Amino acid sequence: QFPFGYRTYMAVIIASLLSAAVTEELTHIGPPLFIEVSYVPVWSYLLLAVLGIVLGALGVSFNWALIAVMDLFQKIPSGLRWLPALAIGGITGALLNALPEATGGGENLVHDLINKQFGVIALLLLTLLRFGGVLFSYASGVPGGIFAPMLSIATCAGLAFGVASVEFLPLDNDFRAACAVAAMGGFFAASVRAPLVGVVLVMELTGGYALIMPVLITCTTAALTAHQLGGRPIYEQLLERTLRLAGEKPDKEPDKTPVQLGTRES
């Protein structure tokens, strides 16, 4: 267990600041997902709170679906577990030609999604495709993880919300980018259940420090919505699933005291 205390917190903060400063000094590279954003009107904070509620529900659904698909794939006979990977590869190849934005990842993808003028329907379709792609890729063991794909899902969902808002309300087109940035933090907060980490993470990734209040509102409402819906942190659920498959019973309340060698059988 991580020893939560003043010294450890200060050590983590100092190490994070120094690593960021040294990296930027050596590489002269700023935020990896730098997005130019402008100030958004205060009255639009209500819209961002609504976006947080939507992302809270999406995050809980993502966590539940990921565990469910993993359990489903676990039932496939060991000799046939190459079939899902084969199907995912074929579908990804088709999408790469028909709709490239539904595949791949990285900072270029986020920038392309924001810069291109996609409509609401197209963005919702991209959200659905990327949502399903993460579930089946991760469950089948195909490399890709869940963190970076979560950012792409959030970008698509946030842009869809932003485009709809710009179409029906007196908002500048830059509000789309603001929603995309806020959605990254909100979806992370809903799935991982770490709203403050989501705020800091998004600020560091995008450099959108002007949006710290909108992002904070979105992350808070997303985390509260996920809590009210009974959602639990995704990494905690993955750990419990790993222990369940290993035949162990996870502790509900982790022991904070150190366990000395020889006091517990392995």
Coordinates of C-alpha atoms in Angstrom, one line a residue:
Q1 CA 0.0 0.0 0.0
F2 CA 1.2 3.5 -0.8
P3 CA 2.0 5.3 2.4
F4 CA -0.3 8.4 2.2
G5 CA 1.4 11.2 4.1
Y6 CA 2.9 14.7 3.8
R7 CA 6.4 13.5 2.8
T8 CA 5.2 11.1 0.1
Y9 CA 2.7 13.6 -1.4
M10 CA 5.4 16.3 -1.5
A11 CA 7.9 13.8 -3.0
V12 CA 5.5 12.9 -5.8
I13 CA 4.6 16.6 -6.6
I14 CA 8.3 17.6 -6.6
A15 CA 9.3 14.7 -8.8
S16 CA 6.4 15.4 -11.2
L17 CA 7.3 19.1 -11.5
L18 CA 11.0 18.4 -12.1
S19 CA 10.5 15.6 -14.6
A20 CA 8.1 17.9 -16.6
A21 CA 10.6 20.8 -16.5
V22 CA 13.6 18.7 -17.4
T23 CA 11.8 17.0 -20.3
E24 CA 10.6 20.2 -21.8
E25 CA 14.0 21.8 -21.4
L26 CA 15.7 18.8 -23.1
T27 CA 13.2 18.2 -25.9
H28 CA 11.7 21.7 -26.3
I29 CA 8.3 20.0 -26.7
G30 CA 5.3 21.3 -24.9
P31 CA 2.1 19.5 -24.0
P32 CA 1.7 16.3 -26.2
L33 CA -1.9 17.0 -27.1
F34 CA -1.7 20.8 -27.3
I35 CA -5.1 22.3 -28.1
E36 CA -5.7 26.0 -28.6
V37 CA -8.7 26.9 -26.6
S38 CA -10.3 30.3 -25.7
Y39 CA -12.3 31.5 -22.8
V40 CA -15.8 30.1 -22.7
P41 CA -18.8 32.2 -21.3
V42 CA -19.7 31.5 -17.7
W43 CA -23.3 30.7 -18.6
S44 CA -22.0 27.7 -20.7
Y45 CA -20.7 26.1 -17.4
L46 CA -24.3 24.7 -17.1
L47 CA -23.8 22.9 -20.4
L48 CA -20.5 21.5 -19.2
A49 CA -22.2 20.2 -16.1
V50 CA -24.7 18.4 -18.3
L51 CA -21.8 17.0 -20.4
G52 CA -20.4 15.7 -17.1
I53 CA -23.6 13.9 -16.3
V54 CA -23.6 12.3 -19.8
L55 CA -19.9 11.3 -19.3
G56 CA -20.6 9.9 -15.9
A57 CA -23.2 7.5 -17.3
L58 CA -20.9 6.7 -20.2
G59 CA -18.0 5.9 -17.9
V60 CA -20.1 3.5 -15.7
S61 CA -21.3 1.8 -18.9
F62 CA -17.8 1.5 -20.2
N63 CA -16.5 -0.1 -17.0
W64 CA -19.4 -2.6 -16.8
A65 CA -19.2 -3.5 -20.5
L66 CA -15.4 -4.0 -20.4
I67 CA -15.6 -6.5 -17.5
A68 CA -18.6 -8.2 -19.2
V69 CA -16.9 -8.6 -22.5
M70 CA -13.7 -9.9 -20.8
D71 CA -15.7 -12.5 -19.0
L72 CA -17.5 -13.4 -22.2
F73 CA -14.1 -13.9 -24.0
Q74 CA -12.9 -16.0 -21.1
K75 CA -15.5 -18.6 -21.9
I76 CA -14.1 -19.1 -25.4
P77 CA -12.2 -22.4 -25.6
S78 CA -8.4 -21.9 -25.5
G79 CA -7.9 -23.3 -28.9
L80 CA -10.2 -20.8 -30.5
R81 CA -9.1 -17.6 -28.8
W82 CA -7.3 -16.5 -31.9
L83 CA -10.6 -16.0 -33.7
P84 CA -11.6 -12.7 -31.9
A85 CA -8.2 -11.2 -32.7
L86 CA -8.6 -12.3 -36.3
A87 CA -12.1 -10.7 -36.5
I88 CA -10.9 -7.5 -34.9
G89 CA -8.0 -7.3 -37.3
G90 CA -10.3 -7.7 -40.3
I91 CA -12.8 -5.1 -39.0
T92 CA -10.1 -2.6 -38.2
G93 CA -8.6 -3.0 -41.7
A94 CA -12.0 -2.3 -43.2
L95 CA -12.5 0.7 -41.1
L96 CA -9.0 2.0 -41.9
N97 CA -10.1 2.4 -45.5
A98 CA -13.8 3.3 -44.9
L99 CA -13.5 5.5 -41.8
P100 CA -9.9 6.1 -40.7
E101 CA -10.9 8.2 -37.7
A102 CA -12.5 5.2 -36.1
T103 CA -9.1 3.5 -35.8
G104 CA -5.6 4.4 -34.7
G105 CA -4.7 6.7 -31.8
G106 CA -2.3 9.3 -30.6
E107 CA -2.2 13.0 -30.6
N108 CA -2.7 13.4 -34.4
L109 CA -6.1 11.6 -34.1
V110 CA -7.3 14.1 -31.4
H111 CA -6.2 17.1 -33.5
D112 CA -7.8 15.7 -36.6
L113 CA -11.1 15.1 -34.8
I114 CA -11.1 18.7 -33.5
N115 CA -10.0 20.3 -36.7
K116 CA -12.3 18.5 -39.1
Q117 CA -15.9 19.7 -39.1
F118 CA -17.7 16.4 -38.3
G119 CA -21.5 16.5 -37.8
V120 CA -23.2 15.2 -34.7
I121 CA -24.3 11.9 -36.3
A122 CA -20.8 11.2 -37.5
L123 CA -19.2 11.9 -34.1
L124 CA -21.8 9.7 -32.4
L125 CA -20.9 6.9 -34.8
L126 CA -17.2 7.4 -34.1
T127 CA -17.9 7.3 -30.4
L128 CA -19.8 4.0 -30.8
L129 CA -17.1 2.4 -33.0
R130 CA -14.3 3.4 -30.8
F131 CA -16.2 2.4 -27.7
G132 CA -16.7 -1.1 -29.1
G133 CA -13.2 -1.3 -30.5
V134 CA -11.7 -0.7 -27.1
L135 CA -13.9 -3.4 -25.4
F136 CA -13.2 -6.1 -27.9
S137 CA -9.5 -5.3 -28.4
Y138 CA -8.7 -5.2 -24.7
A139 CA -10.8 -8.3 -24.0
S140 CA -9.1 -10.3 -26.7
G141 CA -5.6 -9.4 -25.7
V142 CA -4.9 -7.2 -28.7
P143 CA -2.3 -4.5 -27.6
G144 CA -3.7 -1.0 -27.1
G145 CA -4.7 -0.7 -23.4
I146 CA -7.6 1.4 -22.2
F147 CA -6.1 4.8 -21.2
A148 CA -5.3 6.3 -24.6
P149 CA -8.4 4.8 -26.2
M150 CA -10.5 6.4 -23.4
L151 CA -9.2 9.8 -24.5
S152 CA -10.3 9.2 -28.1
I153 CA -13.8 8.1 -27.0
A154 CA -14.1 11.2 -24.8
T155 CA -13.0 13.4 -27.6
C156 CA -15.6 12.1 -30.0
A157 CA -18.4 12.3 -27.3
G158 CA -17.3 15.8 -26.2
L159 CA -17.2 17.0 -29.8
A160 CA -20.6 15.6 -30.5
F161 CA -22.0 17.5 -27.5
G162 CA -20.1 20.7 -28.5
V163 CA -21.3 20.6 -32.1
A164 CA -24.9 20.2 -31.0
S165 CA -24.5 23.1 -28.6
V166 CA -23.0 25.4 -31.2
E167 CA -25.8 24.6 -33.6
F168 CA -28.6 25.4 -31.3
L169 CA -27.1 28.0 -28.9
P170 CA -25.2 31.3 -29.4
L171 CA -21.8 29.9 -28.9
D172 CA -18.5 30.3 -30.8
N173 CA -17.1 27.4 -32.8
D174 CA -14.3 27.2 -30.2
F175 CA -16.7 25.7 -27.8
R176 CA -16.3 22.4 -29.6
A177 CA -12.7 22.2 -28.6
A178 CA -13.6 23.2 -25.1
C179 CA -16.0 20.3 -24.8
A180 CA -13.4 17.9 -26.2
V181 CA -10.9 19.0 -23.6
A182 CA -13.4 18.8 -20.8
A183 CA -14.7 15.5 -21.9
M184 CA -11.3 13.9 -21.6
G185 CA -11.2 14.7 -18.0
G186 CA -14.8 13.9 -17.4
F187 CA -14.7 10.4 -18.9
F188 CA -11.5 9.7 -17.0
A189 CA -13.0 10.8 -13.8
A190 CA -16.1 8.7 -14.3
S191 CA -14.2 5.5 -15.2
V192 CA -11.2 5.8 -12.9
R193 CA -13.1 7.8 -10.3
A194 CA -10.2 10.3 -9.8
P195 CA -11.7 13.7 -10.7
L196 CA -8.7 15.8 -9.5
V197 CA -6.3 13.6 -11.3
G198 CA -8.5 14.0 -14.4
V199 CA -8.3 17.8 -14.2
V200 CA -4.5 17.8 -13.8
L201 CA -4.0 15.2 -16.4
V202 CA -6.0 17.1 -19.0
M203 CA -4.3 20.4 -18.2
E204 CA -0.9 18.8 -18.7
L205 CA -1.8 16.9 -21.9
T206 CA -3.6 19.8 -23.7
G207 CA -2.1 22.9 -22.2
G208 CA -5.6 24.3 -21.9
Y209 CA -5.1 26.0 -18.6
A210 CA -7.7 28.6 -19.5
L211 CA -10.3 25.9 -19.2
I212 CA -9.5 24.7 -15.7
M213 CA -12.9 25.8 -14.3
P214 CA -14.9 24.2 -17.1
V215 CA -12.8 21.0 -16.8
L216 CA -13.2 21.0 -13.0
I217 CA -17.0 21.3 -13.4
T218 CA -17.2 18.5 -15.9
C219 CA -14.9 16.1 -13.9
T220 CA -16.9 16.8 -10.7
T221 CA -20.3 16.2 -12.2
A222 CA -19.1 13.1 -14.0
A223 CA -17.6 11.6 -10.8
L224 CA -20.7 12.4 -8.8
T225 CA -23.0 10.9 -11.5
A226 CA -20.8 7.7 -11.6
H227 CA -21.1 7.5 -7.8
Q228 CA -24.8 7.9 -7.8
L229 CA -25.1 5.2 -10.5
G230 CA -23.1 2.8 -8.4
G231 CA -20.0 2.8 -10.6
R232 CA -16.7 1.7 -9.3
P233 CA -13.1 2.5 -10.4
I234 CA -12.2 0.4 -13.5
Y235 CA -8.7 -0.5 -12.2
E236 CA -10.2 -1.7 -9.0
Q237 CA -12.7 -3.9 -10.9
L238 CA -9.9 -5.3 -13.1
L239 CA -7.9 -6.2 -10.0
E240 CA -10.8 -7.9 -8.4
R241 CA -11.4 -9.9 -11.6
T242 CA -7.8 -10.9 -11.7
L243 CA -8.0 -12.1 -8.1
R244 CA -11.3 -13.9 -8.8
L245 CA -9.8 -15.8 -11.7
A246 CA -6.8 -16.7 -9.5
G247 CA -9.1 -18.1 -6.9
E248 CA -8.4 -15.4 -4.3
K249 CA -10.8 -13.3 -2.4
P250 CA -10.1 -9.6 -2.6
D251 CA -10.0 -7.6 0.6
K252 CA -12.7 -4.9 0.9
E253 CA -10.6 -2.9 3.3
P254 CA -6.9 -3.2 2.5
D255 CA -4.7 -3.6 5.6
K256 CA -2.7 -0.4 6.1
T257 CA -0.2 -2.1 8.5
P258 CA 2.8 -3.8 6.9
V259 CA 2.7 -7.6 6.8
Q260 CA 5.9 -9.1 8.2
L261 CA 7.6 -12.0 6.4
G262 CA 6.3 -15.4 7.5
T263 CA 3.0 -14.2 8.9
R264 CA 0.9 -15.2 5.9
E265 CA 1.1 -18.3 3.8
S266 CA 1.8 -17.9 0.1

